Structures are given as C-alpha cells and as structure tokens.
XYZ file of C-alpha atoms in Angstrom:
517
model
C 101.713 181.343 131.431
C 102.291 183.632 128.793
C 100.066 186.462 128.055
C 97.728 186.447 125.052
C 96.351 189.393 123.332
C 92.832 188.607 124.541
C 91.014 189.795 121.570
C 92.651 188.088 119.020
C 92.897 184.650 121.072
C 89.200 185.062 121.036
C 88.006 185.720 117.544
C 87.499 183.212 115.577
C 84.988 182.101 118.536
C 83.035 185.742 117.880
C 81.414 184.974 114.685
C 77.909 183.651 116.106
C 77.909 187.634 118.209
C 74.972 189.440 116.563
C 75.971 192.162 114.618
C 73.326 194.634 115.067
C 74.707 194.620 118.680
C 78.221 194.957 117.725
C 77.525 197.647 115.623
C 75.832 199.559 118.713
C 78.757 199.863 120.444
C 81.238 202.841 120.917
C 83.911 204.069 118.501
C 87.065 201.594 118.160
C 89.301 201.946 121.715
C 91.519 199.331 123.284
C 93.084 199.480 126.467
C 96.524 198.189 127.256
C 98.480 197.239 130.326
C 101.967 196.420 129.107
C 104.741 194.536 131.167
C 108.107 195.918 130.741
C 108.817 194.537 134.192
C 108.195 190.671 132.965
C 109.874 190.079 129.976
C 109.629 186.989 128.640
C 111.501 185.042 125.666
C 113.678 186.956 122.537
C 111.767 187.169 119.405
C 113.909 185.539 116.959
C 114.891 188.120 114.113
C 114.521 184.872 112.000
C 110.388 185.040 112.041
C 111.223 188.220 109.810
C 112.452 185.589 107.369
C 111.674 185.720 102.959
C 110.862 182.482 101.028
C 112.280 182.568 97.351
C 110.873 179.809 95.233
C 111.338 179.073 91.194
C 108.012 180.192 90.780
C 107.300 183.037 87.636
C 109.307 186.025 87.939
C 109.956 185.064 91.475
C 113.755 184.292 90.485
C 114.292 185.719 86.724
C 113.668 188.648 86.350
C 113.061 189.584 90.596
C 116.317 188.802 91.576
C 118.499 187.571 88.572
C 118.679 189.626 85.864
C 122.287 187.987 84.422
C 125.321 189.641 84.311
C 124.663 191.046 80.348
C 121.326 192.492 81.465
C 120.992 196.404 80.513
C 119.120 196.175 84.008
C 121.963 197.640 86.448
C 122.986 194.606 88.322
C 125.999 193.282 90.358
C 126.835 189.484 89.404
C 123.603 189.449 87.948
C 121.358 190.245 90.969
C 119.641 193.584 90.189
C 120.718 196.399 92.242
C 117.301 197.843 93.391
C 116.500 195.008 94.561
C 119.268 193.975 96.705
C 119.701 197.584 98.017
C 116.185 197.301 99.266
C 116.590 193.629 100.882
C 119.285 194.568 102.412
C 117.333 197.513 103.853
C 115.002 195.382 105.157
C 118.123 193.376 107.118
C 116.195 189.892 105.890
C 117.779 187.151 108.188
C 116.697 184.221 106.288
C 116.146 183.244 102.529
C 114.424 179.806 102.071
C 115.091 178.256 98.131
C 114.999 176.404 96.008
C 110.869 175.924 97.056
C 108.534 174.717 97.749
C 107.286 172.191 95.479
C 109.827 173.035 93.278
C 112.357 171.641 95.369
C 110.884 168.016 95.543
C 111.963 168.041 91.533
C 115.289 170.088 91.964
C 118.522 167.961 91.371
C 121.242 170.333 92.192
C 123.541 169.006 89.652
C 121.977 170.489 87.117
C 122.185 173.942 88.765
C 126.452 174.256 88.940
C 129.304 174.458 86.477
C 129.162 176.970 83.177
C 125.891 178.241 82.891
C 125.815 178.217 79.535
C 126.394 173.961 79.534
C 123.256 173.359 82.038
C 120.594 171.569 81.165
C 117.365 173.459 80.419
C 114.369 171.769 81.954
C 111.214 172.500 82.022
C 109.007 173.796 85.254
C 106.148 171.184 85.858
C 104.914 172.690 88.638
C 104.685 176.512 88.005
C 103.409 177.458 84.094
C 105.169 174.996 82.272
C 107.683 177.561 81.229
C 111.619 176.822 80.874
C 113.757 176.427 83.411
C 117.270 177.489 82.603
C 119.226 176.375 85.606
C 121.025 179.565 85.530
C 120.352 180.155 89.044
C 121.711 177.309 91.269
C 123.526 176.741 94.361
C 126.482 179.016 93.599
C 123.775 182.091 92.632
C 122.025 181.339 95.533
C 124.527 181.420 98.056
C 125.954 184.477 96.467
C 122.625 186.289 96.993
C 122.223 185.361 100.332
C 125.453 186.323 101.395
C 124.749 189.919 99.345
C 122.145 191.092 101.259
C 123.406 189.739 104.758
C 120.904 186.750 104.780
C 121.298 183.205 106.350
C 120.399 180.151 104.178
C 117.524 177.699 104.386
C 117.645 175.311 101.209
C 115.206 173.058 100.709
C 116.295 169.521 99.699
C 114.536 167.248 97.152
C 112.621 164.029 98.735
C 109.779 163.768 96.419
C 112.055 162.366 93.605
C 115.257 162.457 94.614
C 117.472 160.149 97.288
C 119.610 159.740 100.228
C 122.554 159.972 98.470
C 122.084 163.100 96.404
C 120.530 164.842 99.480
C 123.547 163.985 101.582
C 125.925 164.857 98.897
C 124.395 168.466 97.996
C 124.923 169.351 101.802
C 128.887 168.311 101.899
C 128.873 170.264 98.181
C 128.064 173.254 100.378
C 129.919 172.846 103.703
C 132.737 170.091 103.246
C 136.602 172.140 103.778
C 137.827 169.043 101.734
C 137.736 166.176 99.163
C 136.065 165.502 95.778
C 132.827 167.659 96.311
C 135.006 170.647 97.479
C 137.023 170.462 94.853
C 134.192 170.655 92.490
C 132.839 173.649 94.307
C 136.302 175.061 94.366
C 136.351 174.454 90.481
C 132.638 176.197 90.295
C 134.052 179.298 91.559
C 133.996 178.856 95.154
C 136.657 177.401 97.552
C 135.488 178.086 100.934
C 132.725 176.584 102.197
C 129.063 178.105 102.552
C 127.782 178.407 105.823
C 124.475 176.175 105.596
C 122.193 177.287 109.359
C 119.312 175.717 107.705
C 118.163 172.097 105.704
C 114.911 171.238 104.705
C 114.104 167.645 104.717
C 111.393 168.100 101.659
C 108.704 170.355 101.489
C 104.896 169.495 101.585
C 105.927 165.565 101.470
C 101.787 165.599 102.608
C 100.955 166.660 98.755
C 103.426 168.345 95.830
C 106.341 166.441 97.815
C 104.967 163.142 97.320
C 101.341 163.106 98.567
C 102.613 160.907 101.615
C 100.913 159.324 104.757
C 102.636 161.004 107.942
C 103.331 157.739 109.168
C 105.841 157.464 105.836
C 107.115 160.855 105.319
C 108.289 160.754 109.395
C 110.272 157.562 108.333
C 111.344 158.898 105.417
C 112.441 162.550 107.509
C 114.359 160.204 109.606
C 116.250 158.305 106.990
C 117.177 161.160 104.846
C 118.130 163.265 107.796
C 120.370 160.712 108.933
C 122.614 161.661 105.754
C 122.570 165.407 105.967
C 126.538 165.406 107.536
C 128.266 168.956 107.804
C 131.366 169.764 109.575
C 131.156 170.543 112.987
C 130.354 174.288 113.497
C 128.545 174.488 110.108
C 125.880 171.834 110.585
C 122.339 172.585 109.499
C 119.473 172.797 111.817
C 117.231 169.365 110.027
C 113.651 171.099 109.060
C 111.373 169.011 108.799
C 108.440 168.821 106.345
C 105.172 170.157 108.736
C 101.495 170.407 108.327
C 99.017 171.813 105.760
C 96.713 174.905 108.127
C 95.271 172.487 110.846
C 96.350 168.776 110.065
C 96.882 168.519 113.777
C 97.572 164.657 113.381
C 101.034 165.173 111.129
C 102.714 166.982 113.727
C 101.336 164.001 115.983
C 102.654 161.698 114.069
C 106.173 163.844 112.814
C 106.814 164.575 116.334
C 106.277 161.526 117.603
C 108.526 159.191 115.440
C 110.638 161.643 114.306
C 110.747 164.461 116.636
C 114.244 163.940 118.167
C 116.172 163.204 115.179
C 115.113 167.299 113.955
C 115.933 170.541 114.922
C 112.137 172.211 113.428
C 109.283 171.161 111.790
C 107.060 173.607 109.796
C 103.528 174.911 109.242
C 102.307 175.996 106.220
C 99.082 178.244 106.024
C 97.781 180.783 103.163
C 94.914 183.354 104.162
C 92.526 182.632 101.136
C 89.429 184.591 101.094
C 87.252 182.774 99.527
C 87.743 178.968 98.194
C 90.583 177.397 96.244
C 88.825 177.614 92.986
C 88.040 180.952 93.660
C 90.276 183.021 95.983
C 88.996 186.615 95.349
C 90.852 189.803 93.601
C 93.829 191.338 94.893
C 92.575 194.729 94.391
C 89.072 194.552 93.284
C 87.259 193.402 96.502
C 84.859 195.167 99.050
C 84.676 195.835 102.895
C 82.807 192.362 103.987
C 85.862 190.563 101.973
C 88.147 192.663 103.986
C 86.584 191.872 107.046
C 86.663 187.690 106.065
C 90.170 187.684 105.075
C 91.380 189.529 108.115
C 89.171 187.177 110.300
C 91.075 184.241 108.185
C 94.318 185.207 108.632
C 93.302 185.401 112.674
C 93.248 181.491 112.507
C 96.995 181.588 112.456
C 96.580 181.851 116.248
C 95.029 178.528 116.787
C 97.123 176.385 114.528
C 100.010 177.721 116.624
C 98.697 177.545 119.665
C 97.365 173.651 118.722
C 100.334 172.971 117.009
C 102.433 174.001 119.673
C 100.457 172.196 122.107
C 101.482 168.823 120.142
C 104.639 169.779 120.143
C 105.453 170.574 124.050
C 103.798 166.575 124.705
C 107.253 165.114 122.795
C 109.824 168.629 123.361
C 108.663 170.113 126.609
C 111.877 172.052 126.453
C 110.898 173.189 123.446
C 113.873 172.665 121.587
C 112.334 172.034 118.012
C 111.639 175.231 116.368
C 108.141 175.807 114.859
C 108.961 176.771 111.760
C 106.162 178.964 109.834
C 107.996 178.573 106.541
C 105.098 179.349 104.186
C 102.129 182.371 104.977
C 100.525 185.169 103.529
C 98.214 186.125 101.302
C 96.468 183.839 98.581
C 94.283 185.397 96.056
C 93.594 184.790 92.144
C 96.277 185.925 89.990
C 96.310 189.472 88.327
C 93.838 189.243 85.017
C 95.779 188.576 81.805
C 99.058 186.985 84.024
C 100.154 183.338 83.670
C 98.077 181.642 86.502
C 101.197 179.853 87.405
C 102.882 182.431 88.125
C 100.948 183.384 91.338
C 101.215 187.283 90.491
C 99.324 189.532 92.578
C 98.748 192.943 93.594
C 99.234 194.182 97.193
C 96.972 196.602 99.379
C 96.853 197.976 102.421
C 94.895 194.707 103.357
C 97.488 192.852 102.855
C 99.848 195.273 105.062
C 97.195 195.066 107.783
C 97.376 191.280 107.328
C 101.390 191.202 107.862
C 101.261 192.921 110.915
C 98.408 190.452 112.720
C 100.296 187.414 111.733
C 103.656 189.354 113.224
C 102.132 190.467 116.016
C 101.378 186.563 116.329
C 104.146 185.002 115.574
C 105.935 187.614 118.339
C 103.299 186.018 121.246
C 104.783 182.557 120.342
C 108.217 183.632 120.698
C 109.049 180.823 122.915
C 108.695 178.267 119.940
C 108.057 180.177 116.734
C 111.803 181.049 116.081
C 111.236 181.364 112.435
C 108.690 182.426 109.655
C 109.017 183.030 105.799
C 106.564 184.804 104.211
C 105.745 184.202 100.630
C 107.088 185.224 98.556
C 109.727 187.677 98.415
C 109.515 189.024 94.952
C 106.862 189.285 92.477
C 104.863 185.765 93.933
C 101.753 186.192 96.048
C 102.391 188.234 99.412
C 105.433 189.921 97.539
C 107.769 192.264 99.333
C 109.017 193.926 95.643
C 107.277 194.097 92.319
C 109.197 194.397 89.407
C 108.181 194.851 85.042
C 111.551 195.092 83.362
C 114.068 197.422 84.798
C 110.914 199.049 87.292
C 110.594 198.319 90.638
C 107.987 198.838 93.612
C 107.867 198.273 96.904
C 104.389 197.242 98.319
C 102.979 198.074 101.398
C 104.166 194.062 102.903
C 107.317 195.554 102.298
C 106.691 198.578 104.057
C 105.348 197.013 107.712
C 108.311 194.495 107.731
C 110.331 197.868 107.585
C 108.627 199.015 110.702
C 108.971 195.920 112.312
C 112.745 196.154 112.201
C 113.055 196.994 116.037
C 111.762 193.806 117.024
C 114.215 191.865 115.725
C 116.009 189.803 118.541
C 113.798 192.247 120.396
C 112.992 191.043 123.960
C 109.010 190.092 124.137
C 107.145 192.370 126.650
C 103.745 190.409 127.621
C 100.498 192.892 127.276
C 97.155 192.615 128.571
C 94.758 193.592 126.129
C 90.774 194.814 125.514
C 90.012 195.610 122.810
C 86.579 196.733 120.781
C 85.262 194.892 118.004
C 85.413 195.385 114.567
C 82.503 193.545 111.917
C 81.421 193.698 108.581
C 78.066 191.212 108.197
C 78.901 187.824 110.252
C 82.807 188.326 110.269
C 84.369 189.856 113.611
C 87.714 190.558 114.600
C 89.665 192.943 117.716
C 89.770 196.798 116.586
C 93.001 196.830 118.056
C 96.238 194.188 118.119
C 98.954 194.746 119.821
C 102.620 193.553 120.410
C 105.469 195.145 122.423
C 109.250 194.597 122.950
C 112.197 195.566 124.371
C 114.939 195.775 121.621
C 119.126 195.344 121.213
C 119.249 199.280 121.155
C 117.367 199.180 124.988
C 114.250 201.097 124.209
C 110.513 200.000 124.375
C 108.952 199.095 121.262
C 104.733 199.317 120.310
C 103.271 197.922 117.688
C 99.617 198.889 117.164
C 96.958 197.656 114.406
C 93.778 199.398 113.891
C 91.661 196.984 111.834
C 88.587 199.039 111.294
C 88.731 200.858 107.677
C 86.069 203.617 108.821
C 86.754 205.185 112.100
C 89.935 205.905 113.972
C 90.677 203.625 117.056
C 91.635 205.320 120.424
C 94.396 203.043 122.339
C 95.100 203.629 126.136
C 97.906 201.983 127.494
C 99.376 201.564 131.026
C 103.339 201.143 131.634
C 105.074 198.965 133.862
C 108.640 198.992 134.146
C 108.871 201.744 131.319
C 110.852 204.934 132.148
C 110.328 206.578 129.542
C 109.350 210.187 128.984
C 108.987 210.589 124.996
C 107.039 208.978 122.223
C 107.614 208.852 118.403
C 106.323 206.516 115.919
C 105.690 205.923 112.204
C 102.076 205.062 110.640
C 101.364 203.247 107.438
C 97.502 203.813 106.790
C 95.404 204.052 103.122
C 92.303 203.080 101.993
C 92.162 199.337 102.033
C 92.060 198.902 98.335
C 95.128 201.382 98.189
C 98.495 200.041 96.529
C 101.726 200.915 94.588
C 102.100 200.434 90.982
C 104.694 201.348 88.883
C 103.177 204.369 87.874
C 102.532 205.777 91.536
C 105.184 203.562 93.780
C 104.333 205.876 97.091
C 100.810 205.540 97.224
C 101.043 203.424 100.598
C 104.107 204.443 102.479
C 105.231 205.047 106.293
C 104.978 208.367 107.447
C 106.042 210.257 110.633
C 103.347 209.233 113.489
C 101.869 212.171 115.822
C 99.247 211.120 117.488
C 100.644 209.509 120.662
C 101.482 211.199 123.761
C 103.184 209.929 126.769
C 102.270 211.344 130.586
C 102.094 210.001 134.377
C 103.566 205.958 133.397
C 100.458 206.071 130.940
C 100.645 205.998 126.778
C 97.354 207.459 124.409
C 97.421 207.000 120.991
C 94.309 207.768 118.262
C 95.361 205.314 115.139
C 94.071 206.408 112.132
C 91.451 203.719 110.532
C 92.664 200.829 108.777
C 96.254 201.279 109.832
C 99.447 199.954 111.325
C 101.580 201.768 113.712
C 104.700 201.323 115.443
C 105.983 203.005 118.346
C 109.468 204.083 120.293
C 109.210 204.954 123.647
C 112.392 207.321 124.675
C-alpha cells in the first residue's frame, strides 16, 4: 500500500482539535523517514502540465501578440513569454478551454486571418473574439516551447462529425482535410497525444445528467480516428470537486472506451459569490484556503477509489485538468476576465497540491493548472510589452527535478499549524529519485510565523552532500511590474547531511526543495 504523508491525509478530519491546545504545543518540527530503497511508480512529468483557455488576456495579449506587434515576438507569440515557458520545460498545453471549447467550431479558427469570422465570447466578458488564434497558432505554440497537445473538442454545441473531422484536420498524412491543412500552411501532420471529449458536459458543456454525457463520451469518442502512432489518448469530461457519482457513472458505462477522465477542483476561500482578495486578505484566510486546497487529497483518493472498482490496472489516467487558486478578480478588471494577483499563498498552495498529485503517481499521470497566463493561478503576468513571473511560476521551477522523477514513499509526522478553527500539517513533504540519478526533497513549511525544524532519516540514500533552493516571503508578498523579484528562489543553507540522517530549519511560510549529492 502506498505511503501517505500522514499529516496531510489527516487534515481535513483536524478541524473539531481545540485550538488553545494546538497552540500549546512546540515550535513547527516534522520528522521524516524516507524510502529510497522502495521506490514506487514514475511521476509523470505531465502533472507539471499548463491549461490555456480563451479567457481575457489569457490568449491576446499573454501569448499572441501578432506578428505586427511592436511587442518583440516570433510568429506572433511574444518572446518573454515563450523563453520563460520553455524554461519551465511545460509538457502539456490544454486549449481551446474550458467552457470555451463547448462553443469553439474550429473552422472558424484556420485559413487567412484576416477572412475569419469575428465572434463574440459568451462565456468570458462578452468581448470579441477574433479567431486569430486557431488550430494552426496553437500547434505552433506548443511545438515552440517543447509542449505536447491536449485540445479540447466541442460537445456542448457541436457534433460527431465536426469533432471527428477536426482530429483527422490535425493528424491525417492524406486526403481532403490534409490538403486543407497543407493549404493553411502546414503539410505534415501535428502530433495530437491528447483529445478531450468536452469539458464540464456536468454544467458550461451542456449542464448534462452523467448517465447522458457517458453516452454521449462514448458516441463522440467513437469518431475521434487518428493514424496509427498519432492517436489521441480520449479524455473524458470528469467531475466537479467531489461529485463522486459521475465518475460512478463515467466509469462505469464508459470507462473502457477512454484513455482518462478528469477532475476539476478550484481552492476558493470563501463562497462563489464572494471568493476573497488576491492580495488583501489576513492570516485566518490563509490558514482556510490552505486547509481548502488540502481537500484535493480526498477527491483523489475517493475518486481513485471509483476508479480501481472498473480499471484495477489502472489504465485510465486521472486527469486533474483544472486546479488552483479561485479568488475575486483584481478591483477595476473585467470580472470575466478572471485576473488576479499571486502571493506567496498561492506558491505555498502549488506545492501542497504537487506534493499531492506526486503521492498519486500511480493514477494521476496528468494535471493542468489554471491558467497559464494572466487567468487565475497564472504562471506569467503581462500589461503591454511588461512581463512578471509570479511566485506559481517560481515553485513549478523548483519542481523541475521531479519530472519523470521516480516516487520515493516517506513516512511522515508532522506538527500542526492553526489559525482559529482551521488546521493543517506544519510540514509536507514529497521525495523522488530523478532521470539525472540523484535524490530529490521537497519540503513545505506552512506556518507564516515561526520556522519549522525537519528531521529526516535515509534509506537507501548514499549520499554525502546537500544543496537546495528556498522560495519564502511574507504571505501577502508578490511581483508586480514595478518590483518583479519580490518573491523569488534563492540559494538554500540550512540543511545539513550526517550519519544516513538529513536536518533542515525551513524558514516560515516557505517552500523548499532539496538535492541530495
């Protein structure tokens, strides 16, 4: 049975634990035992994945600036911003949405850009959509920055037949389509790893029973045809947070006939209506979001549990497509444009759900966070030609070790951290073995007031030296335009390694990440 990091497994069960004895105990510690000598299953580079959606400035103005753009570009995709995707070495863009997908006809987004139709965006601000960033862009990007594509196909209102044809536009060597595509500018085909069979078909993709979007994800799916050696994994449509009975249902009539189904879940502080400030917020809403964002382990874990009754095997990937960070949009912003700032909160709150979605290796193969640029969790900010790169950004940097990393199971206890009724661990923790053969830490101190002390003991480790980088600020701390280091990594000193035994004091309210040589 795989090894769970205790504390986290347990805290959304800790909320009813008095605080005035909580707050009694001893400065944050944790102690580790950590199991180089049991490895278990590779952490897909893929849960490191972006999500790219037609959604404010996510598209114009993020990544496409146009050609003719005084902004200095290549194509039309700015230059800052690809040079610091591909930085990042994101494995997977997912487009064209979200619930903009369920109105997307890709017709409308090939040929001359300056003949496509100009519709307008229902779903995000009611603004224009110009249709100068289709298929062709798309592709283009993802092959720029070294990414693999996950597009999104249109059930809500679109059919079969347009579904099925879209996917030979991409992939087919020959006939009419490839001509076309040859005619638009490209001749041979995309590769195409990934195909969404609709997105949220349980509300913006059609407000479907799960009884009718599994037949639907079975009929539609039946049409997405690709060459062999280019054929798309089928993802299907999955649950909203804990609707435990549509991955019943999805895996039950539909389960064989797809390669993943998703899960979709937003950390929102407070309610829909009212989410809570990006920036503006104090330590108790600190606390609650981070002990929101903790849930992530028990829709997985339930999720998963579903899912091993109809794919023991677990071949059907458990797609996280859509997480992060939900709050109300930056004051004076288009409130469909889901801007928002991003803290060290929300950095904190990236590494949790990683160090997550790492202890689920075995069926979590994939996760996009969203979004990538300038929508909610963002990895990049951008006004005009200015760019910034938040602190999100900054832990998937980190993170880049664990990338088709080998998982090392640890055993964890750790202290707890509170603020009024909400409790979570001081200390997570994850730990691999990656491609370049060296042992990987990953540490999170959630307290924002006092360092946390982190003893660890090493099995099957060999190693004599430590080095690390730290990413730590006050939680309200965050990059603008006008000071874009603010929140960055920095080297990390304060671990030492002796005797088959690692000690490391992490600074409060931080994230750290550690080699061992």
């Amino acid at each position: 049975m795989r090894n769970l990091l205790f504390a986290v497994a347990l805290a959304t069960s800790t909320a009813c634990l008095p605080a005035t004895a909580l707050a009694q105990q001893a400065a944050p510690a944790a102690t580790l035992t950590l199991r180089a000598d049991a490895p278990g299953p590779k952490i897909d580079r893929r849960i490191f994945s972006q999500f790219a959606e037609h959604l404010g400035s996510g598209i114009y103005g993020g990544i496409w600036v146009g050609p003719n753009s005084k902004i200095p570009n290549t194509r039309g995709y700015r230059n800052d911003v690809v040079a610091a995707l591909k930085d990042l070495r994101v494995p997977v863009v997912r487009w064209p949405g979200g619930c903009f997908a369920d109105e997307y006809h890709w017709r409308e987004g090939i040929g001359p850009r300056n003949k496509r139709p100009i519709k307008v965006n229902n779903h995000w601000g009611g603004v224009t959509e110009p249709n100068s960033f289709g298929t062709h862009e798309f592709m283009d990007f993802a092959e720029l920055i070294g990414a693999e594509a996950y597009v999104s196909g249109n059930v809500g209102n679109g059919t079969p037949q347009e579904m099925a044809e879209w996917v030979e536009y991409m992939t087919a060597p020959a006939g009419m389509l490839a001509e076309q595509r040859a005619k638009n500018g490209r001749k041979e085909p995309w590769k195409l790893p990934y195909f969404g069979i609709g997105n949220e078909l349980w509300g913006c993709g059609g407000s479907m029973r799960p009884e009718y979007a599994a037949d639907l994800t079975r009929r539609y799916g039946e049409f997405i045809k690709a060459p062999q050696g280019n054929r798309p994994a089928k993802m299907a449509s999955g649950a909203n947070s804990d609707d435990y009975n549509w991955t019943e249902v999805m895996m039950r009539e539909a389960g064989r006939k797809i390669d993943g189904i998703g899960v979709h879940y937003y950390t929102v502080p407070g309610t829909w209506q009212q989410k809570g400030s990006a920036t503006a917020f104090d330590e108790e809403e600190y606390a609650r979001t981070l002990s929101k964002t903790l849930k992530m382990e028990e829709l997985i874990t339930k999720h998963g549990a579903i899912m091993d009754k109809y794919d023991p095997t677990k071949r059907v990937n458990m797609a996280v497509d859509e997480w992060g960070t939900w709050y109300d949009v930056e004051p004076g912003t288009n409130p469909g444009f889901l801007y928002q700032q991003n803290t060290m909160r929300d950095a904190i709150v990236a590494a949790l759900n990683i160090n997550i979605f790492t202890r689920h290796a075995d069926r979590v193969r994939m996760t996009n966070i969203a979004q990538m640029v300038n929508v909610l969790q963002a990895m990049i900010l951008t006004d005009g030609p200015k760019m910034v790169l938040t602190p999100t950004y900054h832990v998937f940097h980190m993170y880049k070790p664990f990338q088709d990393a080998t998982f090392l199971p640890i055993d964890i206890k750790s202290s707890w951290y509170n603020k009024e009724q909400w409790v979570v661990p001081s200390v997570s923790a994850t730990a691999a073995r990656g491609t370049d053969g060296l042992v990987h830490v990953a540490l999170v101190n959630t307290d924002p007031n006092r360092p946390a002390t982190v003893s660890a003991a090493l099995s099957g480790v060999s190693a004599t030296t430590v080095d690390g980088e730290v990413l730590t600020a006050p939680i309200q701390a965050h990059n603008s335009f006008d000071a874009p280091e603010t929140v960055k990594p920095a080297p990390f000193t304060g671990a030492t390694l002796a005797n088959g035994s690692l000690s490391a004091t992490l600074p409060a309210a931080s994230v750290v990440v550690l080699t061992l040589r």
